[in-house]
PDB file of C-alpha atoms and ligand atoms in Angstrom:
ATOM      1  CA  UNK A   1       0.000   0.000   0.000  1.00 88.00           C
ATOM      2  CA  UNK A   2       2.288   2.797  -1.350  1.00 93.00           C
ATOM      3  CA  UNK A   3       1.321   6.273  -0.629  1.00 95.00           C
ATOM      4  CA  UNK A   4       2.807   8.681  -3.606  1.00 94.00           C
ATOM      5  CA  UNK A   5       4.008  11.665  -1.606  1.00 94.00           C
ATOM      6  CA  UNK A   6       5.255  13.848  -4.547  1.00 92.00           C
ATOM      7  CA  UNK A   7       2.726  16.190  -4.491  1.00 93.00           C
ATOM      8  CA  UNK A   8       3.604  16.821  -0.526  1.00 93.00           C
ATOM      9  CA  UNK A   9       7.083  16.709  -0.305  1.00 88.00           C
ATOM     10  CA  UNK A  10       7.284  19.185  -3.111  1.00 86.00           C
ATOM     11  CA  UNK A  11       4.600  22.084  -1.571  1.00 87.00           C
ATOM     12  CA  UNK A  12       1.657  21.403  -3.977  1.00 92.00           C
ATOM     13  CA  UNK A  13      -0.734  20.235  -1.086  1.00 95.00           C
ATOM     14  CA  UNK A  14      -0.421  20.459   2.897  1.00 95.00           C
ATOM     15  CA  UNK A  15      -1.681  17.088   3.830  1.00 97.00           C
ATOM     16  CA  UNK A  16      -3.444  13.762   2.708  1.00 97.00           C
ATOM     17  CA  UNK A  17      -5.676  11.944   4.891  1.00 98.00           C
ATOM     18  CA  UNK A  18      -5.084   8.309   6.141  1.00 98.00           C
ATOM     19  CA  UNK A  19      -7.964   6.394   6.187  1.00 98.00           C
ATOM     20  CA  UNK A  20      -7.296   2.731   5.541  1.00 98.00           C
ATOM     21  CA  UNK A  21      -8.277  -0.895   6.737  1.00 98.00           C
ATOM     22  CA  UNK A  22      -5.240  -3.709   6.453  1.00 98.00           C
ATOM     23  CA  UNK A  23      -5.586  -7.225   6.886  1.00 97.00           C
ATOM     24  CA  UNK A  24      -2.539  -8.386   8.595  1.00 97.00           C
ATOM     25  CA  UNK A  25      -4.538 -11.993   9.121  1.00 96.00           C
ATOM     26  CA  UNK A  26      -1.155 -13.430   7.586  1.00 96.00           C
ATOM     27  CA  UNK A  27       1.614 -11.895   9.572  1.00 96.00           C
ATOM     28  CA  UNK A  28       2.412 -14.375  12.508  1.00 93.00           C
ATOM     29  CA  UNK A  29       3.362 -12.975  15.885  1.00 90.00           C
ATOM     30  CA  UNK A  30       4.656 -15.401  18.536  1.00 84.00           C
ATOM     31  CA  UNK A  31       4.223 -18.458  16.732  1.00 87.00           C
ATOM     32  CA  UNK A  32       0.395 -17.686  15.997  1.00 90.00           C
ATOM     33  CA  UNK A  33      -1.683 -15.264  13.135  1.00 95.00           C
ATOM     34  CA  UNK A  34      -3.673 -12.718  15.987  1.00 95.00           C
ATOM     35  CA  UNK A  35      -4.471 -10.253  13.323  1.00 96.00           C
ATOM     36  CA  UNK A  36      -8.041 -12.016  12.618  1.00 93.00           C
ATOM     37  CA  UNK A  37      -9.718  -8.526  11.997  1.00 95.00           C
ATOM     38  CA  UNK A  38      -8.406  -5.859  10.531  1.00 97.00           C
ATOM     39  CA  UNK A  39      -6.438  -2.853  11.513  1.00 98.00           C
ATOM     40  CA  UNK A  40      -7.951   0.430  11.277  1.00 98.00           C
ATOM     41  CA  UNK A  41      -5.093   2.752  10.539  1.00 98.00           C
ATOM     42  CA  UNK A  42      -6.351   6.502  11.148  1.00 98.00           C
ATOM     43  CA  UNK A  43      -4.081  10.114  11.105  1.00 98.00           C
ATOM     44  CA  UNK A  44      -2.615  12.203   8.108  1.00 98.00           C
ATOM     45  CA  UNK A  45       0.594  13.247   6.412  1.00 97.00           C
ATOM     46  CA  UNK A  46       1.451  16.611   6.202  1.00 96.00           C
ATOM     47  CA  UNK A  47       3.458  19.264   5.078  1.00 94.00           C
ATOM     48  CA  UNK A  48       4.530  22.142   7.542  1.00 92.00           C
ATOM     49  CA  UNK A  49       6.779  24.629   6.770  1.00 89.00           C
ATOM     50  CA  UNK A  50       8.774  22.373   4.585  1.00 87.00           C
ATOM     51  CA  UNK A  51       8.617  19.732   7.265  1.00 89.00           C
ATOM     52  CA  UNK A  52       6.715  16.491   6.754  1.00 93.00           C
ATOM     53  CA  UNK A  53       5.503  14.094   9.269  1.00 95.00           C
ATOM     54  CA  UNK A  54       3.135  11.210   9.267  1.00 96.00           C
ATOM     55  CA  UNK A  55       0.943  11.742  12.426  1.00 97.00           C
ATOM     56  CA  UNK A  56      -1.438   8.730  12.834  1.00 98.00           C
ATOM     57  CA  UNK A  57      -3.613   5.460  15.119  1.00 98.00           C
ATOM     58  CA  UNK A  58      -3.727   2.384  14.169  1.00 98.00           C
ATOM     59  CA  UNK A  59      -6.410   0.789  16.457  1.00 98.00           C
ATOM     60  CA  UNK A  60      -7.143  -3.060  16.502  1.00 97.00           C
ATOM     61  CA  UNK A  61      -7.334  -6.170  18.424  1.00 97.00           C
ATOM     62  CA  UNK A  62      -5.396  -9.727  18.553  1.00 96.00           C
ATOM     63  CA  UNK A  63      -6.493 -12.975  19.010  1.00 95.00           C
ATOM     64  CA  UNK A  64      -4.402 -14.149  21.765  1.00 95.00           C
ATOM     65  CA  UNK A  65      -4.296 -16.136  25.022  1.00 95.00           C
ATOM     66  CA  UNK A  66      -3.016 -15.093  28.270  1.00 96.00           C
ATOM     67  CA  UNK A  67       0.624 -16.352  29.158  1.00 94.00           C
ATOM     68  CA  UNK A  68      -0.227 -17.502  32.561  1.00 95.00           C
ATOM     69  CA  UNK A  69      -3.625 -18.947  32.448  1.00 96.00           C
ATOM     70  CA  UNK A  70      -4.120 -19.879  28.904  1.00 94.00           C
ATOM     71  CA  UNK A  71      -7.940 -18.089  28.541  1.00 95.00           C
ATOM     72  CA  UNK A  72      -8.349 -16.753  25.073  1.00 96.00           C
ATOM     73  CA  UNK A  73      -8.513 -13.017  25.081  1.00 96.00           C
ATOM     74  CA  UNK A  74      -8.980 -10.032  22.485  1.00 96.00           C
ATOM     75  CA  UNK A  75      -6.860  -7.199  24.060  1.00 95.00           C
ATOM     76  CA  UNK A  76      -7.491  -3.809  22.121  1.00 96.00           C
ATOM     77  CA  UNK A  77      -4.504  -1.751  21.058  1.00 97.00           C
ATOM     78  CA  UNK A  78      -3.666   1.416  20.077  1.00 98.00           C
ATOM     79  CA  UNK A  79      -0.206   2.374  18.571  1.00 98.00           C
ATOM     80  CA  UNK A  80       1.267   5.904  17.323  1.00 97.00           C
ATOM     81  CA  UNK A  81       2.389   5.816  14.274  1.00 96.00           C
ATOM     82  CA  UNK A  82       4.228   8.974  14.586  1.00 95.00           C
ATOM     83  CA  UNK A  83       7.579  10.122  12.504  1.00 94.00           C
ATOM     84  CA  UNK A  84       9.248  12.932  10.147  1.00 93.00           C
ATOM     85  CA  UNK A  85       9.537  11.765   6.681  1.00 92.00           C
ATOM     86  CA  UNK A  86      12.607  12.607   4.328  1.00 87.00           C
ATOM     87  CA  UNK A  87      13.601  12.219   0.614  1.00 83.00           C
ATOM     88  CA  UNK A  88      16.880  12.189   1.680  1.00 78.00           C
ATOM     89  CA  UNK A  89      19.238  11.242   4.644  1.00 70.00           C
ATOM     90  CA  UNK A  90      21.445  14.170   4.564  1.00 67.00           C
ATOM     91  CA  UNK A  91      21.898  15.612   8.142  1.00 62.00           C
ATOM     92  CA  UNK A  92      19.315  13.564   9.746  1.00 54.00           C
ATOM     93  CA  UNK A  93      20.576  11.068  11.421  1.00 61.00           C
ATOM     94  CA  UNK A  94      17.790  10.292  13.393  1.00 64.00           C
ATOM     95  CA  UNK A  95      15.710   7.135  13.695  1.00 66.00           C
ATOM     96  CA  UNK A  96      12.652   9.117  13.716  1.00 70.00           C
ATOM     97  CA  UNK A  97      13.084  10.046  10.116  1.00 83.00           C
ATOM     98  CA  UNK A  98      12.265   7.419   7.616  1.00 87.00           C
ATOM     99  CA  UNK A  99      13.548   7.537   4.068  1.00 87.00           C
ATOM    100  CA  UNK A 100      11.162   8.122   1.650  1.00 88.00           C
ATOM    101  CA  UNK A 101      12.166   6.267  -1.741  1.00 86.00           C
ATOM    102  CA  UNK A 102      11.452   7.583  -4.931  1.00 89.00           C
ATOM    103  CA  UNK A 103       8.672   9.940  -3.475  1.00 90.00           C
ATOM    104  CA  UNK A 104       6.090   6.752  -2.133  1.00 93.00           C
ATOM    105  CA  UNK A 105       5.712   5.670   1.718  1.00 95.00           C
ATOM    106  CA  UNK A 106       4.914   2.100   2.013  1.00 96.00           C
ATOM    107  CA  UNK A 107       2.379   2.677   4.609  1.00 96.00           C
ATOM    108  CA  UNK A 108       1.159  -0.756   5.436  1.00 97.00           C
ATOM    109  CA  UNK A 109       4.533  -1.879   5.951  1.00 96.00           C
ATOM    110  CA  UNK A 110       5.334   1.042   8.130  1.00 96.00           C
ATOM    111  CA  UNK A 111       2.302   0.790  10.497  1.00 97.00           C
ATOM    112  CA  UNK A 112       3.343  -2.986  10.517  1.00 97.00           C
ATOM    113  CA  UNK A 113       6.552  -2.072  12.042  1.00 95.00           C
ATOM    114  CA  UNK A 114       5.424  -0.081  14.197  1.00 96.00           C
ATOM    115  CA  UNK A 115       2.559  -2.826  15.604  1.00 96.00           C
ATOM    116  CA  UNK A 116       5.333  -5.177  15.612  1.00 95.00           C
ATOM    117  CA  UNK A 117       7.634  -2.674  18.156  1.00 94.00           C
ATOM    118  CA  UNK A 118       4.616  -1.342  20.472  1.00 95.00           C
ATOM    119  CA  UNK A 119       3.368  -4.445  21.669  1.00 93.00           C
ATOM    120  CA  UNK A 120       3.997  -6.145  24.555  1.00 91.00           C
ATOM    121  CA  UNK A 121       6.186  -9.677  25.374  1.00 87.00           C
ATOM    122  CA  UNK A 122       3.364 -10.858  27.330  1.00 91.00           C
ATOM    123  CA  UNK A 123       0.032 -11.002  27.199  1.00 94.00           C
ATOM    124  CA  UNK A 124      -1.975 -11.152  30.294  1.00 95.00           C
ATOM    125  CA  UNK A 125      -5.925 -11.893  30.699  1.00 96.00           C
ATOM    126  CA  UNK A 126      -5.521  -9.096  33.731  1.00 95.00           C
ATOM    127  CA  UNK A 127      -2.497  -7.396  35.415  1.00 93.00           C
ATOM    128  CA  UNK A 128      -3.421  -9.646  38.637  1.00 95.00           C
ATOM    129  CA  UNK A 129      -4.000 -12.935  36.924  1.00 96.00           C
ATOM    130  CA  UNK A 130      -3.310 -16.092  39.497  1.00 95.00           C
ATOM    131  CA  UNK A 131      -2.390 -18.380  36.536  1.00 95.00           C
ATOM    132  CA  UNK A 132      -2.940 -22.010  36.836  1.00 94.00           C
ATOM    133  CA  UNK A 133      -2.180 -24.101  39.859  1.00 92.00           C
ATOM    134  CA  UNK A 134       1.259 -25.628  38.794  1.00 89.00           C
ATOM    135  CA  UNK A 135       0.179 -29.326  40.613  1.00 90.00           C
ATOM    136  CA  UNK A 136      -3.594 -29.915  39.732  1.00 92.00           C
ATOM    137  CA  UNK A 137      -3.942 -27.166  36.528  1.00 92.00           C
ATOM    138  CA  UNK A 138      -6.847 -25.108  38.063  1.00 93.00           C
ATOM    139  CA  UNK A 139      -7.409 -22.121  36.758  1.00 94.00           C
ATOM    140  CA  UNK A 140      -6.986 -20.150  40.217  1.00 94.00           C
ATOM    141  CA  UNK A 141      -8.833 -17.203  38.445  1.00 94.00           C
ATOM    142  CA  UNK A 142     -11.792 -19.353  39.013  1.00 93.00           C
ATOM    143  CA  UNK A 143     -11.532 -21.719  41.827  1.00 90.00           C
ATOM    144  CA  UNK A 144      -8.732 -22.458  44.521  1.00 88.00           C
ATOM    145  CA  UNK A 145      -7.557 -25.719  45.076  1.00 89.00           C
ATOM    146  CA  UNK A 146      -6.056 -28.189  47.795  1.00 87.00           C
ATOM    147  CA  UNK A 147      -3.020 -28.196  46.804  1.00 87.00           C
ATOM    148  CA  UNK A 148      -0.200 -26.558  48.614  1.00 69.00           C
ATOM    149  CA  UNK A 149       0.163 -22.947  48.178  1.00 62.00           C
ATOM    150  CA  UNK A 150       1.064 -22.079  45.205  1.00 52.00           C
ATOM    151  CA  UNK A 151       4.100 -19.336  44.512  1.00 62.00           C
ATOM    152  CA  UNK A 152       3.122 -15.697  45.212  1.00 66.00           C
ATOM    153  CA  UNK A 153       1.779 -14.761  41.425  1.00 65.00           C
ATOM    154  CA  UNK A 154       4.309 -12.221  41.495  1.00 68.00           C
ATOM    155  CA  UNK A 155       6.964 -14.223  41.968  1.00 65.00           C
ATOM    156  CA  UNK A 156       6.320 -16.853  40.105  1.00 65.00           C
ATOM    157  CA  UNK A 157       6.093 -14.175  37.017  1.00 65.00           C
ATOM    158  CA  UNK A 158       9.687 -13.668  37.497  1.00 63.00           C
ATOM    159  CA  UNK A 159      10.240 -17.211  36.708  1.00 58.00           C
ATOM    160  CA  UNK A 160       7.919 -18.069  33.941  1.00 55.00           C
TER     161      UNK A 160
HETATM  162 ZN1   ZN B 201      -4.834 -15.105  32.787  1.00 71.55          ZN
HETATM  163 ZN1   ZN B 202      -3.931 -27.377  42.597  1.00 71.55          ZN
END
């Protein structure tokens, strides 16, 4: 999904509107394809003063389950998609900037990139979640067991 940004970068018009949906239903995260609706990508490019920026939300939610209980969950995101865009790298050397090549912004690759660095290592059903009971496999969420007392849940994070 290339953007052209000729028109832009060279002062014709101050900004374009980003209104798009991508299906990401393909890309795999952590072994597994959560993308199974699509991302709603939100915001505008535009020209100020000679400086250009891409300013934008993408909003969606995975298909995932939580890393110490195993429930399924749909946590809801949303990630900035915020940076200056150049035609050239001449004095910025900044990883803000991104490269624009031959006047086009691959936009669906870039808000991929950006999904892909904004979300977390862990996914958790609830900040508090008690996990599973490590002897019997209760979810402790729901029910407590007889088995010896399981590990502080905030220790046992530390190990898992
Ligand atoms: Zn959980
Ligand atoms: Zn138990």
């Amino acid at each position: 999904m290339f953007i052209q940004l000729e028109a832009l970068l060279g002062g014709a018009i101050e900004r374009i509107p980003l209104d798009y949906e991508f299906d990401f239903s393909a890309e795999e995260f952590g072994g597994v394809f959560p993308f199974t609706t699509p991302v709603i990508l939100k915001g505008e490019i535009r020209n100020t003063a000679g400086i250009v920026t891409i300013e934008a939300k993408a909003q969606f939610s995975m298909e995932v389950t939580c890393d110490r209980c195993a429930e399924d969950i749909r946590p809801e995101f949303t990630v900035d998609i915020e940076h200056g865009l150049v035609a050239s790298l001449n004095h910025e050397d900044n990883d803000d900037y991104i490269l624009v090549e031959d006047m086009k912004l691959d936009v669906e690759q870039l808000t991929l990139e950006d999904i892909y660095l904004a979300l977390p290592g862990k996914f958790l059903c609830k900040e508090d979640c008690k996990g599973l009971c490590s002897e019997c496999g209760a979810n402790l969420n729901e029910s407590s067991c007889d088995c010896k007392k399981p590990i502080d849940p905030r220790w046992a994070a530390l190990f898992d």
